[in-house]
mmJSON file of the N, C-alpha and C atoms, coordinates in Angstrom:
{"data_MODEL":{"atom_site":{
"group_PDB":["ATOM","ATOM","ATOM","ATOM","ATOM","ATOM","ATOM","ATOM","ATOM","ATOM","ATOM","ATOM","ATOM","ATOM","ATOM","ATOM","ATOM","ATOM","ATOM","ATOM","ATOM","ATOM","ATOM","ATOM","ATOM","ATOM","ATOM","ATOM","ATOM","ATOM","ATOM","ATOM","ATOM","ATOM","ATOM","ATOM","ATOM","ATOM","ATOM","ATOM","ATOM","ATOM","ATOM","ATOM","ATOM","ATOM","ATOM","ATOM","ATOM","ATOM","ATOM","ATOM","ATOM","ATOM","ATOM","ATOM","ATOM","ATOM","ATOM","ATOM","ATOM","ATOM","ATOM","ATOM","ATOM","ATOM","ATOM","ATOM","ATOM","ATOM","ATOM","ATOM","ATOM","ATOM","ATOM","ATOM","ATOM","ATOM","ATOM","ATOM","ATOM","ATOM","ATOM","ATOM","ATOM","ATOM","ATOM","ATOM","ATOM","ATOM","ATOM","ATOM","ATOM","ATOM","ATOM","ATOM","ATOM","ATOM","ATOM","ATOM","ATOM","ATOM","ATOM","ATOM","ATOM","ATOM","ATOM","ATOM","ATOM","ATOM","ATOM","ATOM","ATOM","ATOM","ATOM","ATOM","ATOM","ATOM","ATOM","ATOM","ATOM","ATOM","ATOM","ATOM","ATOM","ATOM","ATOM","ATOM","ATOM","ATOM","ATOM","ATOM","ATOM","ATOM","ATOM","ATOM","ATOM","ATOM","ATOM","ATOM","ATOM","ATOM","ATOM","ATOM","ATOM","ATOM","ATOM","ATOM","ATOM","ATOM","ATOM","ATOM","ATOM","ATOM","ATOM","ATOM","ATOM","ATOM","ATOM","ATOM","ATOM","ATOM","ATOM","ATOM","ATOM","ATOM","ATOM","ATOM","ATOM","ATOM","ATOM","ATOM","ATOM","ATOM","ATOM","ATOM","ATOM","ATOM","ATOM","ATOM","ATOM","ATOM","ATOM","ATOM","ATOM","ATOM","ATOM","ATOM","ATOM","ATOM","ATOM","ATOM","ATOM","ATOM","ATOM","ATOM","ATOM","ATOM","ATOM","ATOM","ATOM","ATOM","ATOM","ATOM","ATOM","ATOM","ATOM","ATOM","ATOM","ATOM","ATOM","ATOM","ATOM","ATOM","ATOM","ATOM","ATOM","ATOM","ATOM","ATOM","ATOM","ATOM","ATOM","ATOM","ATOM","ATOM","ATOM","ATOM","ATOM","ATOM","ATOM","ATOM","ATOM","ATOM","ATOM","ATOM","ATOM"],
"id":[1,2,3,4,5,6,7,8,9,10,11,12,13,14,15,16,17,18,19,20,21,22,23,24,25,26,27,28,29,30,31,32,33,34,35,36,37,38,39,40,41,42,43,44,45,46,47,48,49,50,51,52,53,54,55,56,57,58,59,60,61,62,63,64,65,66,67,68,69,70,71,72,73,74,75,76,77,78,79,80,81,82,83,84,85,86,87,88,89,90,91,92,93,94,95,96,97,98,99,100,101,102,103,104,105,106,107,108,109,110,111,112,113,114,115,116,117,118,119,120,121,122,123,124,125,126,127,128,129,130,131,132,133,134,135,136,137,138,139,140,141,142,143,144,145,146,147,148,149,150,151,152,153,154,155,156,157,158,159,160,161,162,163,164,165,166,167,168,169,170,171,172,173,174,175,176,177,178,179,180,181,182,183,184,185,186,187,188,189,190,191,192,193,194,195,196,197,198,199,200,201,202,203,204,205,206,207,208,209,210,211,212,213,214,215,216,217,218,219,220,221,222,223,224,225,226,227,228,229,230,231,232,233,234,235,236,237],
"type_symbol":["N","C","C","N","C","C","N","C","C","N","C","C","N","C","C","N","C","C","N","C","C","N","C","C","N","C","C","N","C","C","N","C","C","N","C","C","N","C","C","N","C","C","N","C","C","N","C","C","N","C","C","N","C","C","N","C","C","N","C","C","N","C","C","N","C","C","N","C","C","N","C","C","N","C","C","N","C","C","N","C","C","N","C","C","N","C","C","N","C","C","N","C","C","N","C","C","N","C","C","N","C","C","N","C","C","N","C","C","N","C","C","N","C","C","N","C","C","N","C","C","N","C","C","N","C","C","N","C","C","N","C","C","N","C","C","N","C","C","N","C","C","N","C","C","N","C","C","N","C","C","N","C","C","N","C","C","N","C","C","N","C","C","N","C","C","N","C","C","N","C","C","N","C","C","N","C","C","N","C","C","N","C","C","N","C","C","N","C","C","N","C","C","N","C","C","N","C","C","N","C","C","N","C","C","N","C","C","N","C","C","N","C","C","N","C","C","N","C","C","N","C","C","N","C","C","N","C","C","N","C","C","N","C","C","N","C","C"],
"label_atom_id":["N","CA","C","N","CA","C","N","CA","C","N","CA","C","N","CA","C","N","CA","C","N","CA","C","N","CA","C","N","CA","C","N","CA","C","N","CA","C","N","CA","C","N","CA","C","N","CA","C","N","CA","C","N","CA","C","N","CA","C","N","CA","C","N","CA","C","N","CA","C","N","CA","C","N","CA","C","N","CA","C","N","CA","C","N","CA","C","N","CA","C","N","CA","C","N","CA","C","N","CA","C","N","CA","C","N","CA","C","N","CA","C","N","CA","C","N","CA","C","N","CA","C","N","CA","C","N","CA","C","N","CA","C","N","CA","C","N","CA","C","N","CA","C","N","CA","C","N","CA","C","N","CA","C","N","CA","C","N","CA","C","N","CA","C","N","CA","C","N","CA","C","N","CA","C","N","CA","C","N","CA","C","N","CA","C","N","CA","C","N","CA","C","N","CA","C","N","CA","C","N","CA","C","N","CA","C","N","CA","C","N","CA","C","N","CA","C","N","CA","C","N","CA","C","N","CA","C","N","CA","C","N","CA","C","N","CA","C","N","CA","C","N","CA","C","N","CA","C","N","CA","C","N","CA","C","N","CA","C","N","CA","C","N","CA","C","N","CA","C","N","CA","C","N","CA","C"],
"label_alt_id":[null,null,null,null,null,null,null,null,null,null,null,null,null,null,null,null,null,null,null,null,null,null,null,null,null,null,null,null,null,null,null,null,null,null,null,null,null,null,null,null,null,null,null,null,null,null,null,null,null,null,null,null,null,null,null,null,null,null,null,null,null,null,null,null,null,null,null,null,null,null,null,null,null,null,null,null,null,null,null,null,null,null,null,null,null,null,null,null,null,null,null,null,null,null,null,null,null,null,null,null,null,null,null,null,null,null,null,null,null,null,null,null,null,null,null,null,null,null,null,null,null,null,null,null,null,null,null,null,null,null,null,null,null,null,null,null,null,null,null,null,null,null,null,null,null,null,null,null,null,null,null,null,null,null,null,null,null,null,null,null,null,null,null,null,null,null,null,null,null,null,null,null,null,null,null,null,null,null,null,null,null,null,null,null,null,null,null,null,null,null,null,null,null,null,null,null,null,null,null,null,null,null,null,null,null,null,null,null,null,null,null,null,null,null,null,null,null,null,null,null,null,null,null,null,null,null,null,null,null,null,null,null,null,null,null,null,null],
"label_comp_id":["UNK","UNK","UNK","UNK","UNK","UNK","UNK","UNK","UNK","UNK","UNK","UNK","UNK","UNK","UNK","UNK","UNK","UNK","UNK","UNK","UNK","UNK","UNK","UNK","UNK","UNK","UNK","UNK","UNK","UNK","UNK","UNK","UNK","UNK","UNK","UNK","UNK","UNK","UNK","UNK","UNK","UNK","UNK","UNK","UNK","UNK","UNK","UNK","UNK","UNK","UNK","UNK","UNK","UNK","UNK","UNK","UNK","UNK","UNK","UNK","UNK","UNK","UNK","UNK","UNK","UNK","UNK","UNK","UNK","UNK","UNK","UNK","UNK","UNK","UNK","UNK","UNK","UNK","UNK","UNK","UNK","UNK","UNK","UNK","UNK","UNK","UNK","UNK","UNK","UNK","UNK","UNK","UNK","UNK","UNK","UNK","UNK","UNK","UNK","UNK","UNK","UNK","UNK","UNK","UNK","UNK","UNK","UNK","UNK","UNK","UNK","UNK","UNK","UNK","UNK","UNK","UNK","UNK","UNK","UNK","UNK","UNK","UNK","UNK","UNK","UNK","UNK","UNK","UNK","UNK","UNK","UNK","UNK","UNK","UNK","UNK","UNK","UNK","UNK","UNK","UNK","UNK","UNK","UNK","UNK","UNK","UNK","UNK","UNK","UNK","UNK","UNK","UNK","UNK","UNK","UNK","UNK","UNK","UNK","UNK","UNK","UNK","UNK","UNK","UNK","UNK","UNK","UNK","UNK","UNK","UNK","UNK","UNK","UNK","UNK","UNK","UNK","UNK","UNK","UNK","UNK","UNK","UNK","UNK","UNK","UNK","UNK","UNK","UNK","UNK","UNK","UNK","UNK","UNK","UNK","UNK","UNK","UNK","UNK","UNK","UNK","UNK","UNK","UNK","UNK","UNK","UNK","UNK","UNK","UNK","UNK","UNK","UNK","UNK","UNK","UNK","UNK","UNK","UNK","UNK","UNK","UNK","UNK","UNK","UNK","UNK","UNK","UNK","UNK","UNK","UNK","UNK","UNK","UNK","UNK","UNK","UNK"],
"label_asym_id":["A","A","A","A","A","A","A","A","A","A","A","A","A","A","A","A","A","A","A","A","A","A","A","A","A","A","A","A","A","A","A","A","A","A","A","A","A","A","A","A","A","A","A","A","A","A","A","A","A","A","A","A","A","A","A","A","A","A","A","A","A","A","A","A","A","A","A","A","A","A","A","A","A","A","A","A","A","A","A","A","A","A","A","A","A","A","A","A","A","A","A","A","A","A","A","A","A","A","A","A","A","A","A","A","A","A","A","A","A","A","A","A","A","A","A","A","A","A","A","A","A","A","A","A","A","A","A","A","A","A","A","A","A","A","A","A","A","A","A","A","A","A","A","A","A","A","A","A","A","A","A","A","A","A","A","A","A","A","A","A","A","A","A","A","A","A","A","A","A","A","A","A","A","A","A","A","A","A","A","A","A","A","A","A","A","A","A","A","A","A","A","A","A","A","A","A","A","A","A","A","A","A","A","A","A","A","A","A","A","A","A","A","A","A","A","A","A","A","A","A","A","A","A","A","A","A","A","A","A","A","A","A","A","A","A","A","A"],
"label_entity_id":["1","1","1","1","1","1","1","1","1","1","1","1","1","1","1","1","1","1","1","1","1","1","1","1","1","1","1","1","1","1","1","1","1","1","1","1","1","1","1","1","1","1","1","1","1","1","1","1","1","1","1","1","1","1","1","1","1","1","1","1","1","1","1","1","1","1","1","1","1","1","1","1","1","1","1","1","1","1","1","1","1","1","1","1","1","1","1","1","1","1","1","1","1","1","1","1","1","1","1","1","1","1","1","1","1","1","1","1","1","1","1","1","1","1","1","1","1","1","1","1","1","1","1","1","1","1","1","1","1","1","1","1","1","1","1","1","1","1","1","1","1","1","1","1","1","1","1","1","1","1","1","1","1","1","1","1","1","1","1","1","1","1","1","1","1","1","1","1","1","1","1","1","1","1","1","1","1","1","1","1","1","1","1","1","1","1","1","1","1","1","1","1","1","1","1","1","1","1","1","1","1","1","1","1","1","1","1","1","1","1","1","1","1","1","1","1","1","1","1","1","1","1","1","1","1","1","1","1","1","1","1","1","1","1","1","1","1"],
"label_seq_id":[1,1,1,2,2,2,3,3,3,4,4,4,5,5,5,6,6,6,7,7,7,8,8,8,9,9,9,10,10,10,11,11,11,12,12,12,13,13,13,14,14,14,15,15,15,16,16,16,17,17,17,18,18,18,19,19,19,20,20,20,21,21,21,22,22,22,23,23,23,24,24,24,25,25,25,26,26,26,27,27,27,28,28,28,29,29,29,30,30,30,31,31,31,32,32,32,33,33,33,34,34,34,35,35,35,36,36,36,37,37,37,38,38,38,39,39,39,40,40,40,41,41,41,42,42,42,43,43,43,44,44,44,45,45,45,46,46,46,47,47,47,48,48,48,49,49,49,50,50,50,51,51,51,52,52,52,53,53,53,54,54,54,55,55,55,56,56,56,57,57,57,58,58,58,59,59,59,60,60,60,61,61,61,62,62,62,63,63,63,64,64,64,65,65,65,66,66,66,67,67,67,68,68,68,69,69,69,70,70,70,71,71,71,72,72,72,73,73,73,74,74,74,75,75,75,76,76,76,77,77,77,78,78,78,79,79,79],
"pdbx_PDB_ins_code":[null,null,null,null,null,null,null,null,null,null,null,null,null,null,null,null,null,null,null,null,null,null,null,null,null,null,null,null,null,null,null,null,null,null,null,null,null,null,null,null,null,null,null,null,null,null,null,null,null,null,null,null,null,null,null,null,null,null,null,null,null,null,null,null,null,null,null,null,null,null,null,null,null,null,null,null,null,null,null,null,null,null,null,null,null,null,null,null,null,null,null,null,null,null,null,null,null,null,null,null,null,null,null,null,null,null,null,null,null,null,null,null,null,null,null,null,null,null,null,null,null,null,null,null,null,null,null,null,null,null,null,null,null,null,null,null,null,null,null,null,null,null,null,null,null,null,null,null,null,null,null,null,null,null,null,null,null,null,null,null,null,null,null,null,null,null,null,null,null,null,null,null,null,null,null,null,null,null,null,null,null,null,null,null,null,null,null,null,null,null,null,null,null,null,null,null,null,null,null,null,null,null,null,null,null,null,null,null,null,null,null,null,null,null,null,null,null,null,null,null,null,null,null,null,null,null,null,null,null,null,null,null,null,null,null,null,null],
"Cartn_x":[7.789,8.531,7.669,7.647,6.851,7.631,6.995,7.712,8.015,9.115,9.512,9.351,8.771,8.52,9.263,9.779,10.507,9.918,9.629,9.181,10.376,10.494,11.515,10.759,10.96,10.233,11.204,10.818,11.618,10.732,11.259,10.555,10.887,9.893,10.096,9.228,9.611,8.771,7.772,6.692,5.622,6.136,7.017,7.504,8.384,8.923,9.805,9.067,7.789,7.035,6.96,6.616,6.522,7.834,8.951,10.241,10.579,10.253,10.53,9.638,8.38,7.492,8.033,8.416,8.969,10.216,11.066,12.296,11.981,11.032,10.652,10.15,9.275,8.768,9.918,10.848,11.974,12.881,12.905,13.738,13.04,11.8,11.096,10.068,9.652,8.616,7.341,6.646,5.371,4.208,4.51,3.507,4.226,3.613,4.154,3.003,3.206,2.168,2.705,1.797,2.126,1.239,1.859,1.068,1.616,0.83,1.167,2.425,3.422,4.652,4.591,3.55,3.324,1.866,1.392,-0.007,-0.828,-0.984,-1.748,-2.814,-3.959,-4.988,-5.503,-5.861,-6.504,-7.959,-8.832,-10.246,-10.806,-12.046,-12.71,-12.201,-11.404,-10.905,-12.002,-11.868,-12.834,-12.796,-13.887,-13.929,-12.779,-12.158,-11.085,-9.71,-9.605,-8.298,-7.735,-6.422,-5.723,-4.636,-5.026,-4.058,-2.992,-1.849,-0.744,-0.164,0.267,0.821,2.175,2.601,3.909,5.046,4.937,5.927,5.238,5.856,5.222,6.152,5.575,6.319,5.939,6.937,6.717,7.326,6.524,6.966,6.86,7.957,7.968,7.981,7.156,7.115,7.863,8.863,9.714,9.65,9.703,9.777,11.233,11.501,12.855,13.298,14.392,14.951,15.73,15.993,16.695,18.076,18.805,20.131,20.059,19.049,18.855,18.555,17.727,17.357,18.565,19.392,20.601,21.501,21.685,22.57,21.93,20.627,19.944,20.039,19.914,19.93,21.347,22.342,23.734,24.133,24.582,25.151,24.1,22.827,21.791,21.833,21.709,21.752,20.392,20.339,19.126,19.392,18.43,18.583,17.69],
"Cartn_y":[-9.168,-7.953,-7.017,-5.767,-4.768,-4.287,-4.29,-3.828,-2.33,-1.939,-0.539,-0.097,1.076,1.593,2.9,3.121,4.339,4.957,6.257,7.006,7.72,7.643,8.401,9.275,10.59,11.533,12.288,12.423,13.168,14.212,15.405,16.44,16.243,16.418,16.184,17.135,17.295,18.013,17.027,17.511,16.679,15.576,15.886,14.916,13.817,14.042,13.053,12.041,12.257,11.426,9.954,9.624,8.199,7.43,8.004,7.35,7.202,8.218,8.163,7.134,7.076,6.048,4.649,4.444,3.146,2.803,3.808,3.583,3.147,3.841,3.452,2.01,1.643,0.266,-0.724,-0.398,-1.296,-1.462,-0.473,-0.549,-1.283,-1.725,-2.503,-1.752,-0.57,0.161,-0.679,-0.608,-1.307,-0.373,0.921,1.922,3.127,3.769,5.002,5.994,7.195,8.226,9.465,10.211,11.443,12.537,13.676,14.787,16.117,17.129,18.489,18.95,19.418,19.914,21.39,22.048,23.456,23.574,24.756,24.925,25.285,24.311,24.514,23.438,23.665,22.625,22.403,21.164,20.821,20.533,21.332,21.139,20.149,19.931,18.919,18.918,17.892,17.837,17.348,17.652,17.138,15.601,14.956,13.495,12.924,11.874,11.199,11.805,12.966,13.597,13.214,13.038,12.798,13.866,15.044,16.146,15.886,16.539,16.417,17.803,18.08,19.382,19.591,20.855,21.152,20.653,20.873,20.392,19.339,18.165,17.013,16.409,15.901,15.124,13.662,12.827,11.396,10.7,9.885,9.215,7.712,7.042,5.59,5.118,4.131,3.544,2.223,2.09,0.904,0.256,-1.063,-1.757,-1.793,-1.387,-1.403,-0.024,-0.001,1.246,1.954,3.234,4.034,3.461,2.987,2.423,1.191,0.351,-0.82,-0.386,0.641,1.139,1.737,2.468,3.046,1.957,0.882,-0.177,-0.893,-1.025,-1.675,-0.856,0.47,1.345,1.678,1.305,1.478,2.943,3.339,4.665,5.761,5.412,6.418,7.358,8.642,9.626,9.759,9.555,9.754,10.821,11.716,12.716,12.372],
"Cartn_z":[20.751,20.467,19.623,20.009,19.308,18.075,16.891,15.701,15.777,15.179,15.104,13.656,13.471,12.13,11.936,10.731,10.408,9.143,9.209,8.041,7.427,6.125,5.394,4.401,4.485,3.638,2.744,1.484,0.512,-0.164,-0.34,-1.097,-2.569,-3.415,-4.848,-5.658,-6.907,-7.86,-8.456,-8.967,-9.505,-10.436,-11.35,-12.329,-11.755,-10.553,-9.93,-9.069,-8.831,-7.902,-8.322,-9.571,-9.912,-9.68,-10.062,-9.859,-8.388,-7.591,-6.157,-5.473,-5.86,-5.309,-5.629,-6.886,-7.294,-6.492,-6.239,-5.491,-4.058,-3.414,-2.05,-2.023,-2.974,-3.027,-3.212,-4.092,-4.373,-3.155,-2.261,-1.057,0.078,-0.145,0.87,1.688,1.226,1.955,2.013,3.133,3.254,2.932,2.824,2.479,1.895,0.904,0.339,0.234,0.78,0.711,0.025,-0.563,-1.279,-0.703,-0.363,0.179,-0.307,-0.126,-0.523,0.204,-0.546,0.052,0.391,-0.044,0.264,0.691,0.851,1.238,0.003,-0.903,-2.13,-2.253,-1.602,-1.647,-3.058,-3.33,-4.598,-4.258,-4.827,-4.573,-5.581,-5.577,-6.396,-7.841,-8.226,-9.606,-10.549,-11.826,-12.796,-12.827,-13.234,-13.299,-14.134,-13.624,-14.345,-14.172,-13.531,-13.327,-11.966,-11.919,-10.664,-10.547,-10.086,-10.012,-8.965,-9.134,-8.197,-7.991,-6.779,-6.451,-7.151,-7.248,-7.842,-6.96,-5.657,-4.693,-3.836,-3.765,-3.138,-2.085,-1.0,-0.017,-0.22,-0.446,-0.621,0.592,1.278,2.502,2.34,2.654,2.678,4.119,4.431,5.764,5.721,6.572,6.604,7.981,8.018,9.298,9.725,10.96,11.491,11.926,12.687,13.187,12.091,12.302,11.298,10.999,12.015,11.782,10.882,11.098,10.238,8.807,8.686,7.357,6.651,7.378,6.778,6.202,6.952,6.46,5.258,5.267,4.147,2.873,3.006,1.837,1.373,2.167,1.755,1.65,0.479,0.288,0.119,0.142,0.007,1.196,0.949,2.022,2.671,3.968,4.752,5.786,5.986,7.02,8.184],
"occupancy":[1.0,1.0,1.0,1.0,1.0,1.0,1.0,1.0,1.0,1.0,1.0,1.0,1.0,1.0,1.0,1.0,1.0,1.0,1.0,1.0,1.0,1.0,1.0,1.0,1.0,1.0,1.0,1.0,1.0,1.0,1.0,1.0,1.0,1.0,1.0,1.0,1.0,1.0,1.0,1.0,1.0,1.0,1.0,1.0,1.0,1.0,1.0,1.0,1.0,1.0,1.0,1.0,1.0,1.0,1.0,1.0,1.0,1.0,1.0,1.0,1.0,1.0,1.0,1.0,1.0,1.0,1.0,1.0,1.0,1.0,1.0,1.0,1.0,1.0,1.0,1.0,1.0,1.0,1.0,1.0,1.0,1.0,1.0,1.0,1.0,1.0,1.0,1.0,1.0,1.0,1.0,1.0,1.0,1.0,1.0,1.0,1.0,1.0,1.0,1.0,1.0,1.0,1.0,1.0,1.0,1.0,1.0,1.0,1.0,1.0,1.0,1.0,1.0,1.0,1.0,1.0,1.0,1.0,1.0,1.0,1.0,1.0,1.0,1.0,1.0,1.0,1.0,1.0,1.0,1.0,1.0,1.0,1.0,1.0,1.0,1.0,1.0,1.0,1.0,1.0,1.0,1.0,1.0,1.0,1.0,1.0,1.0,1.0,1.0,1.0,1.0,1.0,1.0,1.0,1.0,1.0,1.0,1.0,1.0,1.0,1.0,1.0,1.0,1.0,1.0,1.0,1.0,1.0,1.0,1.0,1.0,1.0,1.0,1.0,1.0,1.0,1.0,1.0,1.0,1.0,1.0,1.0,1.0,1.0,1.0,1.0,1.0,1.0,1.0,1.0,1.0,1.0,1.0,1.0,1.0,1.0,1.0,1.0,1.0,1.0,1.0,1.0,1.0,1.0,1.0,1.0,1.0,1.0,1.0,1.0,1.0,1.0,1.0,1.0,1.0,1.0,1.0,1.0,1.0,1.0,1.0,1.0,1.0,1.0,1.0,1.0,1.0,1.0,1.0,1.0,1.0,1.0,1.0,1.0,1.0,1.0,1.0],
"B_iso_or_equiv":[0.0,0.0,0.0,0.0,0.0,0.0,0.0,0.0,0.0,0.0,0.0,0.0,0.0,0.0,0.0,0.0,0.0,0.0,0.0,0.0,0.0,0.0,0.0,0.0,0.0,0.0,0.0,0.0,0.0,0.0,0.0,0.0,0.0,0.0,0.0,0.0,0.0,0.0,0.0,0.0,0.0,0.0,0.0,0.0,0.0,0.0,0.0,0.0,0.0,0.0,0.0,0.0,0.0,0.0,0.0,0.0,0.0,0.0,0.0,0.0,0.0,0.0,0.0,0.0,0.0,0.0,0.0,0.0,0.0,0.0,0.0,0.0,0.0,0.0,0.0,0.0,0.0,0.0,0.0,0.0,0.0,0.0,0.0,0.0,0.0,0.0,0.0,0.0,0.0,0.0,0.0,0.0,0.0,0.0,0.0,0.0,0.0,0.0,0.0,0.0,0.0,0.0,0.0,0.0,0.0,0.0,0.0,0.0,0.0,0.0,0.0,0.0,0.0,0.0,0.0,0.0,0.0,0.0,0.0,0.0,0.0,0.0,0.0,0.0,0.0,0.0,0.0,0.0,0.0,0.0,0.0,0.0,0.0,0.0,0.0,0.0,0.0,0.0,0.0,0.0,0.0,0.0,0.0,0.0,0.0,0.0,0.0,0.0,0.0,0.0,0.0,0.0,0.0,0.0,0.0,0.0,0.0,0.0,0.0,0.0,0.0,0.0,0.0,0.0,0.0,0.0,0.0,0.0,0.0,0.0,0.0,0.0,0.0,0.0,0.0,0.0,0.0,0.0,0.0,0.0,0.0,0.0,0.0,0.0,0.0,0.0,0.0,0.0,0.0,0.0,0.0,0.0,0.0,0.0,0.0,0.0,0.0,0.0,0.0,0.0,0.0,0.0,0.0,0.0,0.0,0.0,0.0,0.0,0.0,0.0,0.0,0.0,0.0,0.0,0.0,0.0,0.0,0.0,0.0,0.0,0.0,0.0,0.0,0.0,0.0,0.0,0.0,0.0,0.0,0.0,0.0,0.0,0.0,0.0,0.0,0.0,0.0],
"pdbx_formal_charge":[null,null,null,null,null,null,null,null,null,null,null,null,null,null,null,null,null,null,null,null,null,null,null,null,null,null,null,null,null,null,null,null,null,null,null,null,null,null,null,null,null,null,null,null,null,null,null,null,null,null,null,null,null,null,null,null,null,null,null,null,null,null,null,null,null,null,null,null,null,null,null,null,null,null,null,null,null,null,null,null,null,null,null,null,null,null,null,null,null,null,null,null,null,null,null,null,null,null,null,null,null,null,null,null,null,null,null,null,null,null,null,null,null,null,null,null,null,null,null,null,null,null,null,null,null,null,null,null,null,null,null,null,null,null,null,null,null,null,null,null,null,null,null,null,null,null,null,null,null,null,null,null,null,null,null,null,null,null,null,null,null,null,null,null,null,null,null,null,null,null,null,null,null,null,null,null,null,null,null,null,null,null,null,null,null,null,null,null,null,null,null,null,null,null,null,null,null,null,null,null,null,null,null,null,null,null,null,null,null,null,null,null,null,null,null,null,null,null,null,null,null,null,null,null,null,null,null,null,null,null,null,null,null,null,null,null,null],
"auth_seq_id":[1,1,1,2,2,2,3,3,3,4,4,4,5,5,5,6,6,6,7,7,7,8,8,8,9,9,9,10,10,10,11,11,11,12,12,12,13,13,13,14,14,14,15,15,15,16,16,16,17,17,17,18,18,18,19,19,19,20,20,20,21,21,21,22,22,22,23,23,23,24,24,24,25,25,25,26,26,26,27,27,27,28,28,28,29,29,29,30,30,30,31,31,31,32,32,32,33,33,33,34,34,34,35,35,35,36,36,36,37,37,37,38,38,38,39,39,39,40,40,40,41,41,41,42,42,42,43,43,43,44,44,44,45,45,45,46,46,46,47,47,47,48,48,48,49,49,49,50,50,50,51,51,51,52,52,52,53,53,53,54,54,54,55,55,55,56,56,56,57,57,57,58,58,58,59,59,59,60,60,60,61,61,61,62,62,62,63,63,63,64,64,64,65,65,65,66,66,66,67,67,67,68,68,68,69,69,69,70,70,70,71,71,71,72,72,72,73,73,73,74,74,74,75,75,75,76,76,76,77,77,77,78,78,78,79,79,79],
"auth_comp_id":["UNK","UNK","UNK","UNK","UNK","UNK","UNK","UNK","UNK","UNK","UNK","UNK","UNK","UNK","UNK","UNK","UNK","UNK","UNK","UNK","UNK","UNK","UNK","UNK","UNK","UNK","UNK","UNK","UNK","UNK","UNK","UNK","UNK","UNK","UNK","UNK","UNK","UNK","UNK","UNK","UNK","UNK","UNK","UNK","UNK","UNK","UNK","UNK","UNK","UNK","UNK","UNK","UNK","UNK","UNK","UNK","UNK","UNK","UNK","UNK","UNK","UNK","UNK","UNK","UNK","UNK","UNK","UNK","UNK","UNK","UNK","UNK","UNK","UNK","UNK","UNK","UNK","UNK","UNK","UNK","UNK","UNK","UNK","UNK","UNK","UNK","UNK","UNK","UNK","UNK","UNK","UNK","UNK","UNK","UNK","UNK","UNK","UNK","UNK","UNK","UNK","UNK","UNK","UNK","UNK","UNK","UNK","UNK","UNK","UNK","UNK","UNK","UNK","UNK","UNK","UNK","UNK","UNK","UNK","UNK","UNK","UNK","UNK","UNK","UNK","UNK","UNK","UNK","UNK","UNK","UNK","UNK","UNK","UNK","UNK","UNK","UNK","UNK","UNK","UNK","UNK","UNK","UNK","UNK","UNK","UNK","UNK","UNK","UNK","UNK","UNK","UNK","UNK","UNK","UNK","UNK","UNK","UNK","UNK","UNK","UNK","UNK","UNK","UNK","UNK","UNK","UNK","UNK","UNK","UNK","UNK","UNK","UNK","UNK","UNK","UNK","UNK","UNK","UNK","UNK","UNK","UNK","UNK","UNK","UNK","UNK","UNK","UNK","UNK","UNK","UNK","UNK","UNK","UNK","UNK","UNK","UNK","UNK","UNK","UNK","UNK","UNK","UNK","UNK","UNK","UNK","UNK","UNK","UNK","UNK","UNK","UNK","UNK","UNK","UNK","UNK","UNK","UNK","UNK","UNK","UNK","UNK","UNK","UNK","UNK","UNK","UNK","UNK","UNK","UNK","UNK","UNK","UNK","UNK","UNK","UNK","UNK"],
"auth_asym_id":["A","A","A","A","A","A","A","A","A","A","A","A","A","A","A","A","A","A","A","A","A","A","A","A","A","A","A","A","A","A","A","A","A","A","A","A","A","A","A","A","A","A","A","A","A","A","A","A","A","A","A","A","A","A","A","A","A","A","A","A","A","A","A","A","A","A","A","A","A","A","A","A","A","A","A","A","A","A","A","A","A","A","A","A","A","A","A","A","A","A","A","A","A","A","A","A","A","A","A","A","A","A","A","A","A","A","A","A","A","A","A","A","A","A","A","A","A","A","A","A","A","A","A","A","A","A","A","A","A","A","A","A","A","A","A","A","A","A","A","A","A","A","A","A","A","A","A","A","A","A","A","A","A","A","A","A","A","A","A","A","A","A","A","A","A","A","A","A","A","A","A","A","A","A","A","A","A","A","A","A","A","A","A","A","A","A","A","A","A","A","A","A","A","A","A","A","A","A","A","A","A","A","A","A","A","A","A","A","A","A","A","A","A","A","A","A","A","A","A","A","A","A","A","A","A","A","A","A","A","A","A","A","A","A","A","A","A"],
"auth_atom_id":["N","CA","C","N","CA","C","N","CA","C","N","CA","C","N","CA","C","N","CA","C","N","CA","C","N","CA","C","N","CA","C","N","CA","C","N","CA","C","N","CA","C","N","CA","C","N","CA","C","N","CA","C","N","CA","C","N","CA","C","N","CA","C","N","CA","C","N","CA","C","N","CA","C","N","CA","C","N","CA","C","N","CA","C","N","CA","C","N","CA","C","N","CA","C","N","CA","C","N","CA","C","N","CA","C","N","CA","C","N","CA","C","N","CA","C","N","CA","C","N","CA","C","N","CA","C","N","CA","C","N","CA","C","N","CA","C","N","CA","C","N","CA","C","N","CA","C","N","CA","C","N","CA","C","N","CA","C","N","CA","C","N","CA","C","N","CA","C","N","CA","C","N","CA","C","N","CA","C","N","CA","C","N","CA","C","N","CA","C","N","CA","C","N","CA","C","N","CA","C","N","CA","C","N","CA","C","N","CA","C","N","CA","C","N","CA","C","N","CA","C","N","CA","C","N","CA","C","N","CA","C","N","CA","C","N","CA","C","N","CA","C","N","CA","C","N","CA","C","N","CA","C","N","CA","C","N","CA","C","N","CA","C","N","CA","C","N","CA","C","N","CA","C","N","CA","C"],
"pdbx_PDB_model_num":[1,1,1,1,1,1,1,1,1,1,1,1,1,1,1,1,1,1,1,1,1,1,1,1,1,1,1,1,1,1,1,1,1,1,1,1,1,1,1,1,1,1,1,1,1,1,1,1,1,1,1,1,1,1,1,1,1,1,1,1,1,1,1,1,1,1,1,1,1,1,1,1,1,1,1,1,1,1,1,1,1,1,1,1,1,1,1,1,1,1,1,1,1,1,1,1,1,1,1,1,1,1,1,1,1,1,1,1,1,1,1,1,1,1,1,1,1,1,1,1,1,1,1,1,1,1,1,1,1,1,1,1,1,1,1,1,1,1,1,1,1,1,1,1,1,1,1,1,1,1,1,1,1,1,1,1,1,1,1,1,1,1,1,1,1,1,1,1,1,1,1,1,1,1,1,1,1,1,1,1,1,1,1,1,1,1,1,1,1,1,1,1,1,1,1,1,1,1,1,1,1,1,1,1,1,1,1,1,1,1,1,1,1,1,1,1,1,1,1,1,1,1,1,1,1,1,1,1,1,1,1,1,1,1,1,1,1]
}}}
């Protein structure tokens, strides 16, 4: 049987990203990615800095169909 994968993406502000990443991991995500939510590229940051955009898209990758994920997450709203 071929596995089915579902991406769930949430838009967030910079300060909400760590909590949202933790939430995705706690829900069983096998991968979590963070990307620019607007068109604001970050060019070469200074050494030791890990800059983050003001508006961010956080995506969790889950194994299973969306209906399975909905039942697993319970009352959480998914679009």
